[in-house]
């Protein structure tokens, strides 16, 4: 179980090996990578700036991860989120969920992302090719996705 | 111990609230009549420029007490660090 905030990129293979090498009881690993798109509403995007709240970010990610562990009986998990200036194609976030069986691994990865997107204190600012920049608005669909877990069976 | 009503706290601002207030953080003593997060959100725009603009829509602003999300009805008593920010957009 680990969370990390970093300005530098992550090595997906190395992170996955670190989680699974020590535990041969793991039967399924689900992995999600969020990346910077090169466009926004048809306009070219040149930069994505990620701000966060040091201290609260780690605390909130740990709370989210503990909840995923409780719900899905994970053997191991990892959340890495980048901050600072990112370019199109760059990785933003990595979530890895390891469980005995695939259903829990898949569900946990989705749960971690849905909660991260609505609770972890990160904010994105988009810089467009025109030079214009703006803070990204939160999406109602993200709130709905996170809320759906509260009425889920487990 | 005597009753102490000093509510000296650190207020922190993120994303567009940081830009609109021009502040990363400030330390100040809150008026004693501010009891809840909602009171605080309604008090901010009364401080004059630039807080009137930054807090023009208090319902669009989220608050954390000592690194934990807090709803408008939450009491701020005992909090040392109070953060203001827009709805989060990570991931």
PDB file of C-alpha atoms in Angstrom, chain A residues 51-53 55-56 60 63 81 93 116-125 135-136 138, chain B residues 12-16 18-19 64 66-69 81-83 85-91:
ATOM      1  CA  UNK A  51      -1.208  21.936  -8.703  1.00  0.00           C
ATOM      2  CA  UNK A  52      -1.846  20.118  -5.433  1.00  0.00           C
ATOM      3  CA  UNK A  53      -2.100  20.619  -1.672  1.00  0.00           C
ATOM      4  CA  UNK A  55       0.125  17.192   3.060  1.00  0.00           C
ATOM      5  CA  UNK A  56      -3.589  16.913   2.350  1.00  0.00           C
ATOM      6  CA  UNK A  60      -6.500  11.949   1.205  1.00  0.00           C
ATOM      7  CA  UNK A  63      -7.681   7.413   3.048  1.00  0.00           C
ATOM      8  CA  UNK A  81       0.234  11.188  -9.259  1.00  0.00           C
ATOM      9  CA  UNK A  93      -1.465   9.193 -12.846  1.00  0.00           C
ATOM     10  CA  UNK A 116      -9.165  10.190  -6.556  1.00  0.00           C
ATOM     11  CA  UNK A 117     -10.893  12.353  -9.170  1.00  0.00           C
ATOM     12  CA  UNK A 118     -13.464  13.689  -6.699  1.00  0.00           C
ATOM     13  CA  UNK A 119     -11.522  13.839  -3.401  1.00  0.00           C
ATOM     14  CA  UNK A 120      -7.757  14.151  -3.886  1.00  0.00           C
ATOM     15  CA  UNK A 121      -6.757  17.847  -3.915  1.00  0.00           C
ATOM     16  CA  UNK A 122      -5.267  18.233  -7.389  1.00  0.00           C
ATOM     17  CA  UNK A 123      -6.163  20.980  -9.866  1.00  0.00           C
ATOM     18  CA  UNK A 124      -5.433  21.107 -13.591  1.00  0.00           C
ATOM     19  CA  UNK A 125      -4.744  24.222 -15.624  1.00  0.00           C
ATOM     20  CA  UNK A 135      -8.487  26.062 -14.789  1.00  0.00           C
ATOM     21  CA  UNK A 136     -10.352  22.881 -15.639  1.00  0.00           C
ATOM     22  CA  UNK A 138     -14.915  19.660 -12.253  1.00  0.00           C
TER      23      UNK A 138
ATOM     24  CA  UNK B  12      -4.514  28.566   2.532  1.00  0.00           C
ATOM     25  CA  UNK B  13      -5.656  29.133  -1.040  1.00  0.00           C
ATOM     26  CA  UNK B  14      -5.279  26.925  -4.114  1.00  0.00           C
ATOM     27  CA  UNK B  15      -5.792  27.066  -7.894  1.00  0.00           C
ATOM     28  CA  UNK B  16      -7.944  30.025  -9.000  1.00  0.00           C
ATOM     29  CA  UNK B  18      -4.843  31.472  -4.940  1.00  0.00           C
ATOM     30  CA  UNK B  19      -4.704  33.572  -8.106  1.00  0.00           C
ATOM     31  CA  UNK B  64     -10.614  21.498   4.178  1.00  0.00           C
ATOM     32  CA  UNK B  66      -6.519  20.325   8.862  1.00  0.00           C
ATOM     33  CA  UNK B  67      -6.174  18.352   5.598  1.00  0.00           C
ATOM     34  CA  UNK B  68      -9.666  16.791   5.624  1.00  0.00           C
ATOM     35  CA  UNK B  69     -12.684  17.758   3.486  1.00  0.00           C
ATOM     36  CA  UNK B  81      -5.124  25.132   9.004  1.00  0.00           C
ATOM     37  CA  UNK B  82      -8.129  25.917   6.826  1.00  0.00           C
ATOM     38  CA  UNK B  83      -7.838  25.601   3.054  1.00  0.00           C
ATOM     39  CA  UNK B  85     -10.104  25.577  -3.200  1.00  0.00           C
ATOM     40  CA  UNK B  86     -12.286  24.832  -6.229  1.00  0.00           C
ATOM     41  CA  UNK B  87     -13.716  21.337  -6.761  1.00  0.00           C
ATOM     42  CA  UNK B  88     -10.769  19.033  -7.446  1.00  0.00           C
ATOM     43  CA  UNK B  89      -9.798  17.999 -10.993  1.00  0.00           C
ATOM     44  CA  UNK B  90      -6.943  15.507 -10.699  1.00  0.00           C
ATOM     45  CA  UNK B  91      -6.528  12.106 -12.257  1.00  0.00           C
TER      46      UNK B  91
END
